[in-house]
mmCIF file of C-alpha atoms in Angstrom:
data_model
loop_
_atom_site.group_PDB
_atom_site.id
_atom_site.type_symbol
_atom_site.label_atom_id
_atom_site.label_comp_id
_atom_site.label_asym_id
_atom_site.label_seq_id
_atom_site.Cartn_x
_atom_site.Cartn_y
_atom_site.Cartn_z
ATOM 1 C CA UNK A 20 -1.736 -12.659 66.231
ATOM 2 C CA UNK A 21 -1.134 -12.942 61.762
ATOM 3 C CA UNK A 22 -3.399 -16.359 62.517
ATOM 4 C CA UNK A 23 -6.785 -15.098 64.012
ATOM 5 C CA UNK A 24 -6.849 -12.159 61.309
ATOM 6 C CA UNK A 25 -8.478 -14.518 58.816
ATOM 7 C CA UNK A 26 -10.842 -16.193 61.665
ATOM 8 C CA UNK A 27 -11.458 -12.188 62.368
ATOM 9 C CA UNK A 28 -12.283 -11.414 58.820
ATOM 10 C CA UNK A 29 -14.556 -14.429 58.360
ATOM 11 C CA UNK A 30 -16.312 -13.634 61.495
ATOM 12 C CA UNK A 31 -17.182 -10.276 60.477
ATOM 13 C CA UNK A 32 -17.785 -11.640 57.049
ATOM 14 C CA UNK A 33 -21.164 -13.576 58.579
ATOM 15 C CA UNK A 34 -22.003 -10.431 61.256
ATOM 16 C CA UNK A 35 -21.858 -8.110 58.907
ATOM 17 C CA UNK A 36 -23.802 -10.321 55.610
ATOM 18 C CA UNK A 37 -24.851 -13.025 57.245
ATOM 19 C CA UNK A 38 -24.444 -16.513 55.578
ATOM 20 C CA UNK A 39 -24.988 -14.558 51.927
ATOM 21 C CA UNK A 40 -22.092 -12.916 52.182
ATOM 22 C CA UNK A 41 -20.688 -16.172 51.423
ATOM 23 C CA UNK A 42 -19.427 -15.196 47.800
ATOM 24 C CA UNK A 43 -17.696 -16.718 44.330
ATOM 25 C CA UNK A 44 -15.478 -14.416 42.359
ATOM 26 C CA UNK A 45 -17.025 -12.832 39.469
ATOM 27 C CA UNK A 46 -20.866 -13.618 40.570
ATOM 28 C CA UNK A 47 -21.501 -10.121 41.157
ATOM 29 C CA UNK A 48 -22.215 -10.166 45.141
ATOM 30 C CA UNK A 49 -20.118 -8.098 47.614
ATOM 31 C CA UNK A 50 -17.797 -10.438 49.660
ATOM 32 C CA UNK A 51 -18.749 -7.476 52.671
ATOM 33 C CA UNK A 52 -22.769 -6.054 52.021
ATOM 34 C CA UNK A 53 -24.459 -9.781 50.663
ATOM 35 C CA UNK A 54 -26.237 -6.734 47.952
ATOM 36 C CA UNK A 55 -25.501 -7.048 43.896
ATOM 37 C CA UNK A 56 -22.713 -4.954 42.841
ATOM 38 C CA UNK A 57 -21.780 -3.386 38.838
ATOM 39 C CA UNK A 58 -19.402 -5.637 38.243
ATOM 40 C CA UNK A 59 -20.098 -9.444 36.519
ATOM 41 C CA UNK A 60 -18.254 -11.881 35.616
ATOM 42 C CA UNK A 61 -17.196 -13.084 32.069
ATOM 43 C CA UNK A 62 -18.997 -14.041 29.413
ATOM 44 C CA UNK A 63 -19.386 -17.106 28.067
ATOM 45 C CA UNK A 64 -20.918 -17.214 24.486
ATOM 46 C CA UNK A 65 -20.786 -20.556 21.286
ATOM 47 C CA UNK A 66 -19.483 -18.930 18.326
ATOM 48 C CA UNK A 67 -19.731 -20.097 15.028
ATOM 49 C CA UNK A 68 -17.844 -19.567 13.028
ATOM 50 C CA UNK A 69 -18.391 -19.940 9.123
ATOM 51 C CA UNK A 70 -15.853 -19.958 6.433
ATOM 52 C CA UNK A 71 -17.900 -19.835 2.490
ATOM 53 C CA UNK A 72 -14.888 -21.094 -0.484
ATOM 54 C CA UNK A 73 -14.859 -20.351 -3.959
ATOM 55 C CA UNK A 74 -15.729 -23.639 -5.483
ATOM 56 C CA UNK A 75 -19.063 -23.257 -3.282
ATOM 57 C CA UNK A 76 -18.307 -25.186 0.197
ATOM 58 C CA UNK A 77 -19.487 -24.337 3.236
ATOM 59 C CA UNK A 78 -17.660 -24.891 7.114
ATOM 60 C CA UNK A 79 -18.568 -24.402 10.125
ATOM 61 C CA UNK A 80 -17.033 -24.217 13.485
ATOM 62 C CA UNK A 81 -18.237 -23.772 16.705
ATOM 63 C CA UNK A 82 -16.608 -22.868 19.543
ATOM 64 C CA UNK A 83 -17.254 -21.355 23.043
ATOM 65 C CA UNK A 84 -15.590 -18.115 24.191
ATOM 66 C CA UNK A 85 -15.131 -16.635 27.450
ATOM 67 C CA UNK A 86 -15.003 -13.275 27.093
ATOM 68 C CA UNK A 87 -13.406 -10.445 29.817
ATOM 69 C CA UNK A 88 -13.448 -7.174 27.410
ATOM 70 C CA UNK A 89 -15.630 -7.237 24.450
ATOM 71 C CA UNK A 90 -12.823 -5.132 22.869
ATOM 72 C CA UNK A 91 -10.532 -7.905 22.883
ATOM 73 C CA UNK A 92 -13.681 -10.111 21.957
ATOM 74 C CA UNK A 93 -13.903 -8.189 18.764
ATOM 75 C CA UNK A 94 -10.541 -7.617 17.604
ATOM 76 C CA UNK A 95 -10.159 -11.441 17.807
ATOM 77 C CA UNK A 96 -13.241 -11.417 15.517
ATOM 78 C CA UNK A 97 -11.972 -8.600 12.979
ATOM 79 C CA UNK A 98 -11.573 -10.826 10.069
ATOM 80 C CA UNK A 99 -14.706 -11.812 10.014
ATOM 81 C CA UNK A 100 -18.703 -10.092 9.686
ATOM 82 C CA UNK A 101 -21.162 -11.054 12.110
ATOM 83 C CA UNK A 102 -24.393 -11.929 10.300
ATOM 84 C CA UNK A 103 -26.177 -13.488 13.364
ATOM 85 C CA UNK A 104 -26.555 -13.227 17.290
ATOM 86 C CA UNK A 105 -29.788 -14.277 19.257
ATOM 87 C CA UNK A 106 -29.056 -14.973 23.742
ATOM 88 C CA UNK A 107 -25.370 -16.855 23.945
ATOM 89 C CA UNK A 108 -24.882 -18.241 20.733
ATOM 90 C CA UNK A 109 -22.794 -15.224 17.585
ATOM 91 C CA UNK A 110 -22.785 -16.254 14.083
ATOM 92 C CA UNK A 111 -19.620 -14.701 12.065
ATOM 93 C CA UNK A 112 -18.864 -15.404 8.632
ATOM 94 C CA UNK A 113 -16.205 -15.023 6.185
ATOM 95 C CA UNK A 114 -15.109 -15.493 1.992
ATOM 96 C CA UNK A 115 -12.429 -17.172 1.305
ATOM 97 C CA UNK A 116 -11.046 -16.833 -2.530
ATOM 98 C CA UNK A 117 -9.734 -19.979 -1.630
ATOM 99 C CA UNK A 118 -11.162 -23.793 -2.409
ATOM 100 C CA UNK A 119 -12.500 -26.210 0.376
ATOM 101 C CA UNK A 120 -9.673 -28.392 2.230
ATOM 102 C CA UNK A 121 -12.003 -30.849 1.121
ATOM 103 C CA UNK A 122 -12.057 -29.844 -2.596
ATOM 104 C CA UNK A 123 -7.487 -30.091 -2.408
ATOM 105 C CA UNK A 124 -7.445 -32.900 -0.934
ATOM 106 C CA UNK A 125 -10.132 -34.818 -2.440
ATOM 107 C CA UNK A 126 -11.497 -32.497 -5.802
ATOM 108 C CA UNK A 127 -12.272 -33.915 -9.318
ATOM 109 C CA UNK A 128 -13.248 -31.844 -12.371
ATOM 110 C CA UNK A 129 -15.583 -33.518 -14.220
ATOM 111 C CA UNK A 130 -19.342 -33.904 -16.459
ATOM 112 C CA UNK A 131 -22.438 -34.866 -15.073
ATOM 113 C CA UNK A 132 -24.133 -37.224 -17.699
ATOM 114 C CA UNK A 133 -25.638 -33.399 -19.201
ATOM 115 C CA UNK A 134 -22.349 -31.904 -20.167
ATOM 116 C CA UNK A 135 -21.792 -30.140 -16.694
ATOM 117 C CA UNK A 136 -18.827 -28.615 -15.341
ATOM 118 C CA UNK A 137 -18.843 -30.068 -12.128
ATOM 119 C CA UNK A 138 -16.197 -30.876 -9.247
ATOM 120 C CA UNK A 139 -16.572 -34.577 -7.142
ATOM 121 C CA UNK A 140 -15.654 -35.500 -4.369
ATOM 122 C CA UNK A 141 -14.079 -38.284 -5.650
ATOM 123 C CA UNK A 142 -13.564 -39.282 -9.054
ATOM 124 C CA UNK A 143 -16.652 -38.646 -11.720
ATOM 125 C CA UNK A 144 -17.833 -42.025 -12.028
ATOM 126 C CA UNK A 145 -18.884 -41.891 -8.313
ATOM 127 C CA UNK A 146 -21.128 -39.095 -8.950
ATOM 128 C CA UNK A 147 -20.983 -37.516 -5.154
ATOM 129 C CA UNK A 148 -21.786 -33.687 -6.238
ATOM 130 C CA UNK A 149 -19.953 -30.381 -5.014
ATOM 131 C CA UNK A 150 -20.560 -27.862 -6.324
ATOM 132 C CA UNK A 151 -21.511 -27.345 -10.449
ATOM 133 C CA UNK A 152 -20.725 -24.699 -12.730
ATOM 134 C CA UNK A 153 -21.550 -23.979 -16.631
ATOM 135 C CA UNK A 154 -23.286 -26.020 -19.578
ATOM 136 C CA UNK A 155 -19.851 -27.316 -21.899
ATOM 137 C CA UNK A 156 -20.459 -27.608 -25.700
ATOM 138 C CA UNK A 157 -19.202 -30.660 -25.140
ATOM 139 C CA UNK A 158 -18.922 -30.552 -29.413
ATOM 140 C CA UNK A 159 -15.913 -28.253 -29.284
ATOM 141 C CA UNK A 160 -14.181 -31.115 -26.530
ATOM 142 C CA UNK A 161 -11.273 -32.415 -27.794
ATOM 143 C CA UNK A 162 -11.198 -35.417 -27.418
ATOM 144 C CA UNK A 163 -8.144 -35.525 -24.673
ATOM 145 C CA UNK A 164 -9.891 -32.628 -22.807
ATOM 146 C CA UNK A 165 -13.606 -34.746 -23.011
ATOM 147 C CA UNK A 166 -11.567 -38.204 -21.258
ATOM 148 C CA UNK A 167 -9.522 -36.190 -18.887
ATOM 149 C CA UNK A 168 -13.327 -35.084 -17.473
ATOM 150 C CA UNK A 169 -14.497 -38.023 -17.361
ATOM 151 C CA UNK A 170 -11.638 -39.523 -15.794
ATOM 152 C CA UNK A 171 -11.296 -36.311 -13.270
ATOM 153 C CA UNK A 172 -8.979 -33.998 -12.756
ATOM 154 C CA UNK A 173 -7.749 -33.274 -9.425
ATOM 155 C CA UNK A 174 -8.469 -29.772 -7.590
ATOM 156 C CA UNK A 175 -4.775 -28.860 -6.774
ATOM 157 C CA UNK A 176 -4.926 -25.495 -5.589
ATOM 158 C CA UNK A 177 -6.639 -22.312 -5.490
ATOM 159 C CA UNK A 178 -4.178 -21.342 -9.068
ATOM 160 C CA UNK A 179 -5.225 -24.521 -11.314
ATOM 161 C CA UNK A 180 -8.854 -23.965 -9.669
ATOM 162 C CA UNK A 181 -9.351 -20.843 -11.549
ATOM 163 C CA UNK A 182 -7.035 -21.233 -15.180
ATOM 164 C CA UNK A 183 -9.850 -24.727 -15.093
ATOM 165 C CA UNK A 184 -13.093 -22.938 -14.885
ATOM 166 C CA UNK A 185 -11.344 -19.662 -17.176
ATOM 167 C CA UNK A 186 -10.218 -22.622 -19.999
ATOM 168 C CA UNK A 187 -13.686 -24.700 -19.693
ATOM 169 C CA UNK A 188 -15.603 -21.217 -19.889
ATOM 170 C CA UNK A 189 -14.593 -20.601 -23.510
ATOM 171 C CA UNK A 190 -16.788 -23.522 -25.019
ATOM 172 C CA UNK A 191 -19.258 -22.848 -22.711
ATOM 173 C CA UNK A 192 -23.247 -23.397 -24.251
ATOM 174 C CA UNK A 193 -24.682 -20.451 -24.728
ATOM 175 C CA UNK A 194 -28.563 -20.321 -23.511
ATOM 176 C CA UNK A 195 -30.961 -19.819 -25.819
ATOM 177 C CA UNK A 196 -32.296 -16.451 -26.292
ATOM 178 C CA UNK A 197 -36.481 -15.954 -25.051
#
């Protein structure tokens, strides 16, 4: 008798609900009546994670999330701010008091031709600007510091980044009063 049970159940489903009784999990159709139920399957959304770093670099990472419970989803992104939402897509953003991985790996402080303190991707001579800061009064620069900036001062850490900005801000060229 046990082996007949699955066949009997299938027969009841087909007789009661017709061919529409065959349903897939999560599609919101009752396997007995073949009608729509209030129960829905998981929601799948694209989540874009934008990270803004103190050196002016922004990175985006895109992931697809299957949402079974909204509470769990929101708690997963509690440290992020929702900045945009449309059907099937959510964009979250966060600001970090740190320098970007790209700057840590290959960033160098240097000067542009007009004396603006800048972070370059690589040495300043390659002129691949990541972020500009302010114009320096080059006349007040010690020759050794000028040479360091011409060669490029590697950006190694957040602490060193802040130290360089602070030390050069002391000889920042003042804007003329208009």
